[in-house]
Each structure stands twice: as structure tokens, then as C-alpha cells.
C-alpha positions as a LaTeX table, in Angstrom:
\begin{tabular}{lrrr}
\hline
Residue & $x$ (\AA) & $y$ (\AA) & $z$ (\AA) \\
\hline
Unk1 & $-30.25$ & $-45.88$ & $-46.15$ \\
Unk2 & $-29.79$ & $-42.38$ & $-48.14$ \\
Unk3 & $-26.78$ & $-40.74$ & $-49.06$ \\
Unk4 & $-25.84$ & $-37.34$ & $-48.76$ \\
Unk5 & $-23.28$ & $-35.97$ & $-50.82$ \\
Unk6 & $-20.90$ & $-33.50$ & $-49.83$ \\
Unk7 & $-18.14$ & $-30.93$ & $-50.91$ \\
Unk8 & $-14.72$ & $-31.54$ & $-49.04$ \\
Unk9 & $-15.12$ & $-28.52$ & $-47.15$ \\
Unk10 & $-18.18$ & $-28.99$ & $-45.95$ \\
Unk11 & $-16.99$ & $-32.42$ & $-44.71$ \\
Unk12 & $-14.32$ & $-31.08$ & $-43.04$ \\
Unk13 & $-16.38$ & $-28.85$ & $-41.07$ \\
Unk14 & $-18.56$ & $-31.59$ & $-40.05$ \\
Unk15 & $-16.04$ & $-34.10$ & $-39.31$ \\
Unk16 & $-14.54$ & $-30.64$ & $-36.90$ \\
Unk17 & $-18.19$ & $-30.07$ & $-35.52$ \\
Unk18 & $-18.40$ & $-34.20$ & $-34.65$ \\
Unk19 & $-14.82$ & $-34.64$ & $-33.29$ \\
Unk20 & $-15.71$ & $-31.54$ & $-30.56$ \\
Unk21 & $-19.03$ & $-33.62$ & $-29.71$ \\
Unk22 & $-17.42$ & $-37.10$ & $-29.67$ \\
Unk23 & $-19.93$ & $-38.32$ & $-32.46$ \\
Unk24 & $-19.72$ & $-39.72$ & $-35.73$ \\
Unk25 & $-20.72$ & $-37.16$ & $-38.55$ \\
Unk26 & $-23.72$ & $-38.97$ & $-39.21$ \\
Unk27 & $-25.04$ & $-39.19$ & $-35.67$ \\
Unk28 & $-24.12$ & $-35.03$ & $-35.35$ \\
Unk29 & $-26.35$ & $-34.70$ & $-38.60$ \\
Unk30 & $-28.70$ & $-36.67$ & $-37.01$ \\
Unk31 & $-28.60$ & $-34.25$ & $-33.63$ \\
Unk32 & $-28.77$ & $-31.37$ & $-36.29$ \\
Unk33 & $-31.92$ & $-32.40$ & $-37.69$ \\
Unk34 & $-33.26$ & $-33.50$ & $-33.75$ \\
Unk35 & $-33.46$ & $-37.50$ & $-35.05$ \\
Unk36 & $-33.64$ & $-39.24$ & $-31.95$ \\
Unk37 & $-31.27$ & $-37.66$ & $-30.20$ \\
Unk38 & $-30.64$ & $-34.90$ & $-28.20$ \\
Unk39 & $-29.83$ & $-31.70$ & $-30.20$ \\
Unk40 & $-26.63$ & $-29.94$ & $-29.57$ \\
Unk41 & $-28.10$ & $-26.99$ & $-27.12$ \\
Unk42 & $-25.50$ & $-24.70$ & $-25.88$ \\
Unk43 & $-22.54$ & $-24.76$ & $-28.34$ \\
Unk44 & $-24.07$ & $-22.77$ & $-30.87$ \\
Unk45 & $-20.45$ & $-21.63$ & $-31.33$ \\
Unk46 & $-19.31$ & $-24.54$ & $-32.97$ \\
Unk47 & $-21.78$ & $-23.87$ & $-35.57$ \\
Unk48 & $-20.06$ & $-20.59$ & $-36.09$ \\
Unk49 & $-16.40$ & $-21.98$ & $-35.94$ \\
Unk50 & $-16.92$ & $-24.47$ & $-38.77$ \\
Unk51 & $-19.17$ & $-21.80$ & $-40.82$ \\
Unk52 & $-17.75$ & $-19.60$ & $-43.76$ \\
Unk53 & $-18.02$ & $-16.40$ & $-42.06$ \\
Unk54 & $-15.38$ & $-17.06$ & $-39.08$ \\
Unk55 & $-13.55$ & $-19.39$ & $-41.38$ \\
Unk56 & $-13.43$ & $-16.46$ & $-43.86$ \\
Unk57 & $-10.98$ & $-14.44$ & $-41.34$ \\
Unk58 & $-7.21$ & $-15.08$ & $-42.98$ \\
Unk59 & $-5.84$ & $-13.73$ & $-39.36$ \\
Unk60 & $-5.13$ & $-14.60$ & $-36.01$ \\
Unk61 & $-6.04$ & $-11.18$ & $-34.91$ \\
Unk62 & $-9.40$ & $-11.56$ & $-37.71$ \\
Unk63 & $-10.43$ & $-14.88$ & $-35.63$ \\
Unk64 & $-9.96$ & $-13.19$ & $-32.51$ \\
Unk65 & $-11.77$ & $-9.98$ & $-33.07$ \\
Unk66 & $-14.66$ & $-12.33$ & $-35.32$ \\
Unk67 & $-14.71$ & $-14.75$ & $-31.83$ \\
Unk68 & $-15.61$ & $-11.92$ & $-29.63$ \\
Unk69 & $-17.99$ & $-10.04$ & $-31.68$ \\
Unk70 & $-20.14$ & $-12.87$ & $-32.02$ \\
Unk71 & $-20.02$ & $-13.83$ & $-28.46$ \\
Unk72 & $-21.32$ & $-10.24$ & $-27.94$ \\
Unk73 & $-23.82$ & $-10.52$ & $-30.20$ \\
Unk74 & $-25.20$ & $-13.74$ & $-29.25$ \\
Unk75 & $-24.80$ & $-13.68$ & $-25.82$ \\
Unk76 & $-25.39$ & $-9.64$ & $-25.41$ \\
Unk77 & $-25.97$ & $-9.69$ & $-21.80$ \\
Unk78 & $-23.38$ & $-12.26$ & $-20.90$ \\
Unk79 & $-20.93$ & $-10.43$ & $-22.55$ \\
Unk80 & $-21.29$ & $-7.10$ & $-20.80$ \\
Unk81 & $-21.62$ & $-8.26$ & $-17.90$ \\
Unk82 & $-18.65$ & $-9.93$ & $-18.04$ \\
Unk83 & $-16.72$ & $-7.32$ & $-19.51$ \\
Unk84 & $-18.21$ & $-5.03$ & $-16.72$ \\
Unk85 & $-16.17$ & $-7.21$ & $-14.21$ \\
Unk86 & $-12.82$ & $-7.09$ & $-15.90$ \\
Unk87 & $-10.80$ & $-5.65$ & $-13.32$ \\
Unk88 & $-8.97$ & $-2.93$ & $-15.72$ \\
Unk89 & $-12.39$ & $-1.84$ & $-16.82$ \\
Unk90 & $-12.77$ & 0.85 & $-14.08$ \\
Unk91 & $-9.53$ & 3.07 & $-14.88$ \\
Unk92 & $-10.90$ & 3.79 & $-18.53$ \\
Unk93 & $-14.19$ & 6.01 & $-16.68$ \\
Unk94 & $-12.20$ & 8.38 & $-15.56$ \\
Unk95 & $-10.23$ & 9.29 & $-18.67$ \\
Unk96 & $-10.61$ & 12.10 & $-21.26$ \\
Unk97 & $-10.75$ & 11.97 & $-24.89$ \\
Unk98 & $-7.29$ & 12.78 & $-25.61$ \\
Unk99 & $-6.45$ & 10.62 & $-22.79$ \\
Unk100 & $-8.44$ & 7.75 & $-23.97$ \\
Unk101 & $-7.70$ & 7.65 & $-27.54$ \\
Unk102 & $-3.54$ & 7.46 & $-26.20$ \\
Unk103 & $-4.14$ & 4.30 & $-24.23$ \\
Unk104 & $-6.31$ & 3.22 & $-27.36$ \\
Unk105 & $-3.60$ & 3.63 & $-29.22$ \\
Unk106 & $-0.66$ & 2.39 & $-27.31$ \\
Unk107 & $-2.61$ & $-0.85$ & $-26.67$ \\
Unk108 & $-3.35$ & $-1.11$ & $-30.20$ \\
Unk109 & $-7.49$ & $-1.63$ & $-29.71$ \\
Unk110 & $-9.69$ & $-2.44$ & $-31.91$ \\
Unk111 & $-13.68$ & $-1.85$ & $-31.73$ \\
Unk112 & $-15.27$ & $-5.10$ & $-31.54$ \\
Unk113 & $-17.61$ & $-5.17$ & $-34.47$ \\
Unk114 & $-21.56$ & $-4.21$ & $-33.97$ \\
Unk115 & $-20.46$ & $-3.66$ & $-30.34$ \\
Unk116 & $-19.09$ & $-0.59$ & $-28.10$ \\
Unk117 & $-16.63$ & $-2.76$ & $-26.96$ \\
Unk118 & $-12.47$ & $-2.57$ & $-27.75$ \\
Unk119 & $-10.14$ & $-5.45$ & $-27.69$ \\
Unk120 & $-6.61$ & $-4.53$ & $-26.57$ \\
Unk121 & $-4.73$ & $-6.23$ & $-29.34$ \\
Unk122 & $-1.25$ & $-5.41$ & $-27.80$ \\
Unk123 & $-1.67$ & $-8.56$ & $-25.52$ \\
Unk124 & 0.31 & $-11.93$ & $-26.01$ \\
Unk125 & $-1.46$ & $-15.23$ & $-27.18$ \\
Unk126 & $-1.55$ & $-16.54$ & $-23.75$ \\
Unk127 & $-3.49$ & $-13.72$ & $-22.88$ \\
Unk128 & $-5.79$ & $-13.38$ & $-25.42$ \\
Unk129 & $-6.15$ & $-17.14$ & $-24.58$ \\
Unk130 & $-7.08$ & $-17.20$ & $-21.10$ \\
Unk131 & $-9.33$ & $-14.14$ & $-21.85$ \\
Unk132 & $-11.71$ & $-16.41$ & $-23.82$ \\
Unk133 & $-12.03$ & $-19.22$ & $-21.97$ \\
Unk134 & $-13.11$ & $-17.42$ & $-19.10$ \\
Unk135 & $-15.50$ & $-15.63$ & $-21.53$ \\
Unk136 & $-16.64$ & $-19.06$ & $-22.94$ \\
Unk137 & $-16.89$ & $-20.84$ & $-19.58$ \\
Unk138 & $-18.85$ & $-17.70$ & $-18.45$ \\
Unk139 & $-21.34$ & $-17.59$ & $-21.48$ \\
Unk140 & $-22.28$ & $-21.13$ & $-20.83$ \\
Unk141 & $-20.13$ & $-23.33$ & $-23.48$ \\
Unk142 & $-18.42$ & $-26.96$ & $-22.66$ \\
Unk143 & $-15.30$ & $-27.84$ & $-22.07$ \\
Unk144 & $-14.90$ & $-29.33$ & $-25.76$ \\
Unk145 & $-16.26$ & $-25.94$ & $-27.12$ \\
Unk146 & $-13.81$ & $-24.03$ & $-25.27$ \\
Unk147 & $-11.12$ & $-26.22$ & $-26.61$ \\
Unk148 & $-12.44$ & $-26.12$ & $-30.55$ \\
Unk149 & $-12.24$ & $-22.38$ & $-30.13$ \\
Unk150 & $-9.10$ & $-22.23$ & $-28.73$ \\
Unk151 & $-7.77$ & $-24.46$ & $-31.40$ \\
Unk152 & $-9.67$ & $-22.41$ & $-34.21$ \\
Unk153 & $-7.82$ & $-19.39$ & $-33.03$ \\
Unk154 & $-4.21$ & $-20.90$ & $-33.19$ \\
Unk155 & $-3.54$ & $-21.13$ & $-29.52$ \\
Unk156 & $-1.53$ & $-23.73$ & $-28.05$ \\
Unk157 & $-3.60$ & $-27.20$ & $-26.97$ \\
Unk158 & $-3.64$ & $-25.86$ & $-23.55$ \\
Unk159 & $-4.91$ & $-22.90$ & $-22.19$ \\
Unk160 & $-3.10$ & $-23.12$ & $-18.87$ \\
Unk161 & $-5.89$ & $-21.63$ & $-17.03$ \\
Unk162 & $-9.49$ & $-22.90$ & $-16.80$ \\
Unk163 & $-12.39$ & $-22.38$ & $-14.62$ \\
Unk164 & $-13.60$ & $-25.34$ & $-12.74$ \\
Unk165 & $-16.84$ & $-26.68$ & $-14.64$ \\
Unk166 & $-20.38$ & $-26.82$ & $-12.39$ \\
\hline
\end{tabular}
């Protein structure tokens, strides 16, 4: 048997990346590398969450806007199309640029990075919260994902609202 040796941080992450799998670290390196088991397809995002660049983010509001930009980035079509089908999307078509850039404003948006998307940032936790699980649960991720995220954001264990799982 080898041994691999590893800074504490790095560690940590792993142990986080294991603990949202149910596995031991070394049987998620092992699913990592594609050892004998079953790689860990779909949650791509935990990858992310235990990484330096979303880890990087010193804010709530950082995590949140860092969350969503790389769900729209990895999961492009996903993401529009469920942004498309946000019920409030509709009433922004019909506004002008003066008009626009006053409700921009007042709900405190902020572009999503690499995207031509805005996050209303004037929204409480429990919002923000129940925003991305439906946005996990529609891009594909498992229940444990949705949870990691949610926990890597700051929100409370709960989400109070969660789709039904196929």
C-alpha cells in the first residue's frame, strides 16, 4: 500500500468531497482516478465547491454570485432555460433603459460573471436558497450535492423547499 501525502487543506476538501458521497477519502480518490469503481458522474459541482477558486470568495454574496456563474457556464443550456421559466422573467421585456437600470438598481443586481444574466441580490437567504436548489435539482445534481452547496453558501441545513427526486 502507497501513501499519499497531503496539505491540511487539501484534506479538508477531500474529507468535504467524501462526506457528500458517503465514502471514505480513499475510496473517493479511488472513484477520482476510475479504480474499480464507479466515477462520480454528475456532481461535477462538488469538484468546484471544495476547489480554490469558489473557496477563494470571502462572501456570502461572492459564493452566491461564483455558484451561479459556474452553473451557467457548465450547464449553459440548462441554465437558460431555466432562467427562461422564472416567472418574473417576462416583466423585464417590456422595459426601457432608464426603466431597467431603476429596477436594476433597486434590487441591487449583479451581472452574473461570463453570462448575460443578473442576480437580484436584494433577496433574503431563504430565497436565494430555494432559488438554487431548484436550479441544482433542474441541472441534474443529487440530493447530497444540493445539500453541500447549500451548506457551502451559509444557508441553514434545510432548504425548506425541494423538488421531488425522479
Amino acid at each position: 500500500m502507497k501513501k499519499l501525502e497531503l496539505s491540511d487543506e487539501a484534506y479538508a476538501a477531500l474529507e468535504r468531497l467524501a462526506s457528500a458521497k458517503h465514502l471514505s477519502p480513499a475510496e473517493t480518490v479511488a472513484a477520482l482516478l476510475g479504480a474499480g469503481r464507479p466515477a462520480l458522474t454528475g456532481d461535477h459541482l462538488l469538484f468546484y465547491l471544495a476547489g480554490a477558486e469558489f473557496t477563494a470568495q470571502a462572501t456570502p454574496n461572492g459564493r452566491y454570485l461564483a455558484l451561479l456563474a459556474w452553473c451557467a457556464r457548465n450547464y449553459a443550456g440548462d441554465f437558460a432555460d431555466f432562467i427562461s421559466h422564472q416567472a418574473s422573467g417576462l416583466r423585464y421585456l417590456s422595459l426601457n433603459r432608464d426603466e431597467f437600470n431603476e429596477t436594476r438598481a433597486h434590487n441591487q443586481a449583479c451581472q452574473i460573471d461570463g453570462t448575460q444574466y443578473w442576480a437580484v441580490m436584494s433577496i433574503d437567504d431563504s430565497a436565494k436558497q430555494r432559488f438554487v436548489c431548484r436550479l441544482l435539482e433542474f441541472i441534474g445534481c443529487h440530493d447530497e450535492t444540493v445539500t453541500q452547496a447549500s451548506r457551502a453558501l451559509g444557508f441553514a441545513e434545510s432548504p425548506g423547499f425541494r423538488l421531488q427526486s425522479a
